[in-house]
mmCIF file of C-alpha atoms in Angstrom:
data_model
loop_
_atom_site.group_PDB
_atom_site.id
_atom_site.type_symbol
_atom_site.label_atom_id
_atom_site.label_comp_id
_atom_site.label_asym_id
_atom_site.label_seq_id
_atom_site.Cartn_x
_atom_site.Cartn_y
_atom_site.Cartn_z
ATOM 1 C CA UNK A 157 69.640 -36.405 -89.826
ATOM 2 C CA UNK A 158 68.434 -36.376 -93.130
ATOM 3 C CA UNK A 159 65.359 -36.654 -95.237
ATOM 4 C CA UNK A 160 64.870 -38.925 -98.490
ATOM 5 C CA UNK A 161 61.459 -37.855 -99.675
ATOM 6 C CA UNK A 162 60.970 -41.398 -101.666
ATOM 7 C CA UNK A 163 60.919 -42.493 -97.458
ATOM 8 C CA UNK A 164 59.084 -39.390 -96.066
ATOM 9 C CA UNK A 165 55.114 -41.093 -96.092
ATOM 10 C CA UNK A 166 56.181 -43.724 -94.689
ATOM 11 C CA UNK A 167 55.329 -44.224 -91.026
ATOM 12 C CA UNK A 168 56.335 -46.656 -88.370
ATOM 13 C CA UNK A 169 55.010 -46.510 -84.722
ATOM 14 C CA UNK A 170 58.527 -47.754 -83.423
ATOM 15 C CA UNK A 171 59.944 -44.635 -84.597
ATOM 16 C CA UNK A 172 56.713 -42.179 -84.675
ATOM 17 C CA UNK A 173 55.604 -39.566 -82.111
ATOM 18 C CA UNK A 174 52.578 -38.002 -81.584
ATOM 19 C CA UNK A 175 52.520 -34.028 -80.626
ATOM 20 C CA UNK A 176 49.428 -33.146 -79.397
ATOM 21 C CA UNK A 177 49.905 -28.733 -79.090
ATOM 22 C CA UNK A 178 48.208 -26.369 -77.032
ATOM 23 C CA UNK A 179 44.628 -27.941 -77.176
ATOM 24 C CA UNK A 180 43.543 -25.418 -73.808
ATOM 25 C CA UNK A 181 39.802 -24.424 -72.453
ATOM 26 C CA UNK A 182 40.557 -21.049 -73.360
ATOM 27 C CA UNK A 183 40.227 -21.440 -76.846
ATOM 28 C CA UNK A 184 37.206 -22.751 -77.162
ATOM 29 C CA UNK A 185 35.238 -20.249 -78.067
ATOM 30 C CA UNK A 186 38.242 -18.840 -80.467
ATOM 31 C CA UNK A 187 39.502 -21.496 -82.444
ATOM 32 C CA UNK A 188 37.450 -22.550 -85.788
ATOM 33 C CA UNK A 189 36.033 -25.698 -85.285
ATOM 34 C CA UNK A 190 37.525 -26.460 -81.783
ATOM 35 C CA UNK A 191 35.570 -29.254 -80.394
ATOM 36 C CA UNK A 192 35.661 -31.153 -83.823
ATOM 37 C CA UNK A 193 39.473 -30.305 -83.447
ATOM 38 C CA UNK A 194 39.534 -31.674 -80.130
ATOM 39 C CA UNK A 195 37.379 -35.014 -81.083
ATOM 40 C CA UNK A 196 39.702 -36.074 -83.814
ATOM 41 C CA UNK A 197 42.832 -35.274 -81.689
ATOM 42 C CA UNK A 198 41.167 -37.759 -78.924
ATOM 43 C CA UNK A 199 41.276 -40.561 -81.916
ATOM 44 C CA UNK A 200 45.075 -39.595 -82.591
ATOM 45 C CA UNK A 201 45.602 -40.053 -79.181
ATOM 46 C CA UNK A 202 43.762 -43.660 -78.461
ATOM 47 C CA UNK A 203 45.698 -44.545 -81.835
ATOM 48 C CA UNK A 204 48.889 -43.664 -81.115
ATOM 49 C CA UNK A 205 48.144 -45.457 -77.427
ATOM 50 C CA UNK A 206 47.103 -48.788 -78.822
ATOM 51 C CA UNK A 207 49.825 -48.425 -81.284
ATOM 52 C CA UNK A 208 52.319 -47.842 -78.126
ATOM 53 C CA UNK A 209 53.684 -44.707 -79.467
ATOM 54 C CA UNK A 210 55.293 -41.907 -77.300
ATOM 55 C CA UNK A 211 52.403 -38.817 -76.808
ATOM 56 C CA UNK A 212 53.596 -35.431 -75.782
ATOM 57 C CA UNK A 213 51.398 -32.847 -75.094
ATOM 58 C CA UNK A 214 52.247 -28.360 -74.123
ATOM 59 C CA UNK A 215 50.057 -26.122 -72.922
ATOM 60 C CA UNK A 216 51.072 -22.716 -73.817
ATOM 61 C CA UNK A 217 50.904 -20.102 -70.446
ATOM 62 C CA UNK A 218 48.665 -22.604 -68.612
ATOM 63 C CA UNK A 219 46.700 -21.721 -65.882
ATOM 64 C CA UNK A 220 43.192 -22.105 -64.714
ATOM 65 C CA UNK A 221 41.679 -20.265 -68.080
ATOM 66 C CA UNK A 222 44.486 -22.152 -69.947
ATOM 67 C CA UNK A 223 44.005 -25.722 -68.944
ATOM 68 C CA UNK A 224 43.992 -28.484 -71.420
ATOM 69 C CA UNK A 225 40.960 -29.540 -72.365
ATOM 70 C CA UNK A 226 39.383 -32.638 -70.319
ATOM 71 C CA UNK A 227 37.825 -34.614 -73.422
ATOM 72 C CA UNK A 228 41.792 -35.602 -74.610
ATOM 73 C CA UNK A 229 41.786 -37.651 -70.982
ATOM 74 C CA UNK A 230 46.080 -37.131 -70.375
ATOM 75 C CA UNK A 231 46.004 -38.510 -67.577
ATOM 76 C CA UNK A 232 44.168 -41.895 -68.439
ATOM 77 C CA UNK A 233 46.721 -42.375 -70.994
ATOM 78 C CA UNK A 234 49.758 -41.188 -68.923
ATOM 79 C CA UNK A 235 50.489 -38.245 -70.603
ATOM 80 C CA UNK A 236 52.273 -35.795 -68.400
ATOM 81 C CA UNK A 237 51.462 -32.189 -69.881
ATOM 82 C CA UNK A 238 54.665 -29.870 -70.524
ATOM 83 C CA UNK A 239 53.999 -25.842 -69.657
ATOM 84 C CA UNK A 240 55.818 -23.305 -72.061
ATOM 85 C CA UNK A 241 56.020 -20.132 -73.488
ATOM 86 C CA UNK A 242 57.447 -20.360 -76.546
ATOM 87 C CA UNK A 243 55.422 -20.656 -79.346
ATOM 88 C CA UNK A 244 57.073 -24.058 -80.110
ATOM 89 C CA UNK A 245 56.694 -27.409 -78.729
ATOM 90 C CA UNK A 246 60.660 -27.897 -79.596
ATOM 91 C CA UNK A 247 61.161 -26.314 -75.484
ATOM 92 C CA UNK A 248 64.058 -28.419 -73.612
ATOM 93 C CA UNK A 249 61.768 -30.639 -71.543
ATOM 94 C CA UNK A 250 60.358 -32.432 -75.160
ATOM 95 C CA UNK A 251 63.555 -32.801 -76.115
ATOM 96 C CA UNK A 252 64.596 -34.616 -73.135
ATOM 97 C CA UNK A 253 61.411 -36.746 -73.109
ATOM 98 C CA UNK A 254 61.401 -37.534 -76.826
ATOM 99 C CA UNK A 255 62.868 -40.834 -77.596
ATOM 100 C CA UNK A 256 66.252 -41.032 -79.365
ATOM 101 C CA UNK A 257 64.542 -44.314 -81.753
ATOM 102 C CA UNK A 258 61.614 -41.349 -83.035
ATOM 103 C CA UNK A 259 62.247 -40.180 -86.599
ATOM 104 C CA UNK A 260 59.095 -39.210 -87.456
ATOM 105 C CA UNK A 261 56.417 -36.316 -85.927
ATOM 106 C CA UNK A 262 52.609 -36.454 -85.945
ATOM 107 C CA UNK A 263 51.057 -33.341 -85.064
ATOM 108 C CA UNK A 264 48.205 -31.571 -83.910
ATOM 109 C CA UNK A 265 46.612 -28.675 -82.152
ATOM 110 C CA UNK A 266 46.547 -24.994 -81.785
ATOM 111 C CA UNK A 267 46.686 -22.731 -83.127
ATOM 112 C CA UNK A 268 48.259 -23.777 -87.251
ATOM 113 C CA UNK A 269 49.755 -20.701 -87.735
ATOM 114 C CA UNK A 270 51.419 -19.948 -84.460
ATOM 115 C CA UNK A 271 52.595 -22.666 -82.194
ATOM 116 C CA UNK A 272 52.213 -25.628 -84.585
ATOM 117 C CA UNK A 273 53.355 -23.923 -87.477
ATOM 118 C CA UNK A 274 56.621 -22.864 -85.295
ATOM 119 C CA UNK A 275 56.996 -26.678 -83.753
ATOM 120 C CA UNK A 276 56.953 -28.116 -87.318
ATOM 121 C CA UNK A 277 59.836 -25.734 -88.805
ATOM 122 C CA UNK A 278 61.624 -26.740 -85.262
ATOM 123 C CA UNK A 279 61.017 -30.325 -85.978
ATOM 124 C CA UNK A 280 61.595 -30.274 -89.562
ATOM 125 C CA UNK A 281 65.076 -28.367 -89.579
ATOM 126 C CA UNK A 282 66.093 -31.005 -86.501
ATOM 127 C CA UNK A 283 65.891 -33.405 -89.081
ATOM 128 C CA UNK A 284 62.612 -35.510 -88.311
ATOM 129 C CA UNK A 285 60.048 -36.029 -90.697
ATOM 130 C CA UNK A 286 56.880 -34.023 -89.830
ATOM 131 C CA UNK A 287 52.883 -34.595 -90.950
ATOM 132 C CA UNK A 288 50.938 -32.715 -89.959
ATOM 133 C CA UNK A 289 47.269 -33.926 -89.229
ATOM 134 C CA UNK A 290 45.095 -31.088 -90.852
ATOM 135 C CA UNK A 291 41.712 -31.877 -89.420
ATOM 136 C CA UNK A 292 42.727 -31.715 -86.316
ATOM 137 C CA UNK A 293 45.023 -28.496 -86.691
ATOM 138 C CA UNK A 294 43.072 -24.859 -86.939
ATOM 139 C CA UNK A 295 43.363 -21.260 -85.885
ATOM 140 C CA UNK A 296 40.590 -18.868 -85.128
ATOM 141 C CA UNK A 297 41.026 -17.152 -89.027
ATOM 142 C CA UNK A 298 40.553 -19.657 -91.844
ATOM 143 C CA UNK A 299 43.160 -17.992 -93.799
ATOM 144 C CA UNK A 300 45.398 -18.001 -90.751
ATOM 145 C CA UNK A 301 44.811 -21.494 -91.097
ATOM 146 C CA UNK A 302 44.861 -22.717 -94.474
ATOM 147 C CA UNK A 303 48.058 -20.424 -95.436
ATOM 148 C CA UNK A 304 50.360 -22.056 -92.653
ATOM 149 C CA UNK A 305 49.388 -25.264 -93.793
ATOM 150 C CA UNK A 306 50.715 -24.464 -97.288
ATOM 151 C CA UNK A 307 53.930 -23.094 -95.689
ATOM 152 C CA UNK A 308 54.456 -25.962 -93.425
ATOM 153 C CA UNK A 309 53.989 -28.403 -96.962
ATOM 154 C CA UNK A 310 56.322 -26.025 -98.637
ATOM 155 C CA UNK A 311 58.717 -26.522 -95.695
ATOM 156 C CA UNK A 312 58.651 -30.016 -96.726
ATOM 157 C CA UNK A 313 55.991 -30.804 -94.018
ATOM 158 C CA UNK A 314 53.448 -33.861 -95.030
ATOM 159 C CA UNK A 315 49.662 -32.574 -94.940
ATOM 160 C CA UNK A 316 47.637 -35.649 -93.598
ATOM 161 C CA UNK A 317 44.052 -36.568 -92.425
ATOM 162 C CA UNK A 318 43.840 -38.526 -88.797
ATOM 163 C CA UNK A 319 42.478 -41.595 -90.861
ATOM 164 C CA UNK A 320 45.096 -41.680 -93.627
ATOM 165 C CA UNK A 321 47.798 -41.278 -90.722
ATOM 166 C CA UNK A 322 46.204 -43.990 -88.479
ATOM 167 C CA UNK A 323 46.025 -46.574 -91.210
ATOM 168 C CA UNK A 324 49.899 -45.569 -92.390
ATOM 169 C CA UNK A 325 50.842 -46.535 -89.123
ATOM 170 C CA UNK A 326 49.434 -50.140 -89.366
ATOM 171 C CA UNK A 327 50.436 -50.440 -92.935
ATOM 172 C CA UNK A 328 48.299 -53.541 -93.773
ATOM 173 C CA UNK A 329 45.106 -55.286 -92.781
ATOM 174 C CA UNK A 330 47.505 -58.482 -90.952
ATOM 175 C CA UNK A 331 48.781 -56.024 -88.302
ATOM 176 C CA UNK A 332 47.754 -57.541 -85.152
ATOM 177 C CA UNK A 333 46.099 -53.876 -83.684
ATOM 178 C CA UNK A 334 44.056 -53.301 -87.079
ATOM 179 C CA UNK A 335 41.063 -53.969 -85.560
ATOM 180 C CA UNK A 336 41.153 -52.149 -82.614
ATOM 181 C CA UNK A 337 42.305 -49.253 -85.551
ATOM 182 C CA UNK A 338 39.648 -49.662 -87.765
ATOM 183 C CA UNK A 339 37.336 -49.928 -84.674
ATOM 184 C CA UNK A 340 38.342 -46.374 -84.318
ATOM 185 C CA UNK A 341 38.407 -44.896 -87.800
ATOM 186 C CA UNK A 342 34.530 -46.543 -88.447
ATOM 187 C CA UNK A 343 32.997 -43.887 -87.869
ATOM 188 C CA UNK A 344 34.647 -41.018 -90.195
ATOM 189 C CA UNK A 345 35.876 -38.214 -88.618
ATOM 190 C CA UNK A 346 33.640 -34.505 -88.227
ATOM 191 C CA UNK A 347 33.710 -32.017 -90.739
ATOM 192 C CA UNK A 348 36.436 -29.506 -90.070
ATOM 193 C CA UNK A 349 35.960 -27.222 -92.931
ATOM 194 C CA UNK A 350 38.352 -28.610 -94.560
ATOM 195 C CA UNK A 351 36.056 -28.376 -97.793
ATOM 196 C CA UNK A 352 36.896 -24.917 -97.298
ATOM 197 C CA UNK A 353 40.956 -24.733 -98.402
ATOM 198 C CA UNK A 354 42.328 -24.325 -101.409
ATOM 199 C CA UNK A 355 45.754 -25.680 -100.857
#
């Protein structure tokens, strides 16, 4: 598949998944800004439901230090969580669950420069369009963090906020869900020192 930049902002939820990676209890008290993380990957994830988008979710080595964290609610919105070992989402089970109409990839999680940084190069030379949503996307080193961001752009990754990629979604104010998506984005989302990179 490829890639015309002059298309690559442009996202539709027909064709747009969101990858929600390796968001586990165990990192809580590792990962920079985790629970901020973990807030504004809940608002991807009641977007991307009330937009009726696909969700997958990994867990990397889960087990009962590992489990996904219980804020993102899976379950309520029927998100079955796939277990790995691979740094990359891009195991065989996603690819069998991921819908042959998605061209595009929103993604999120832990940790930027290891598992989502490895999903998006995956995703990317598979031919789908990739942004990546970078405050909701950290590691437990800010220059861990900010650097892999710079090499996913460079890979020709987008570098989005979860606002910016909600509202791209929905495109215009006569969408029948904006209000239940600017319901969601009122409130802006928590600092996630993004104020920090220099990009």
């Amino acid at each position: 598949m490829s890639t015309s930049k002059a298309h690559l902002q442009k996202l539709r939820p027909a064709e747009t998944a969101l990858f929600v990676c390796d968001l586990q209890e165990s990192s809580r008290g590792a990962i920079q800004y985790f629970s901020e993380i973990v807030q504004v990957a809940k608002r991807l994830i009641e977007g991307a439901n009330i937009l009726n988008m696909q969700i997958l979710a990994t867990g990397h080595w889960p087990d009962q230090e590992r489990q996904t964290v219980c804020e993102l609610e899976l379950e309520k919105f029927g998100v079955e969580l796939v277990e790995k070992t691979k740094f990359s989402m891009c195991v065989p089970l996603i690819g069998e669950k991921l819908k042959p109409t998605v061209k595009s990839v929103i993604i999120c999680g832990t940790e930027a420069h290891a598992c989502v940084l490895q999903s998006v190069l995956d995703l990317l030379s598979s031919g789908y369009q990739v942004h990546v949503v970078v405050d909701a996307t950290s590691s437990r080193g800010a220059p861990d963090r900010f650097f892999s961001f710079r090499q996913m752009e460079q890979a020709g990754a987008v570098l989005t906020t979860s606002e910016c990629a909600l509202l791209g979604l929905i495109g215009t104010s006569d969408h029948p869900k904006f209000e239940e998506i600017r319901e969601l984005v009122k409130e802006s989302a928590p600092d996630t020192g993004l104020l920090q990179c220099h990009l």
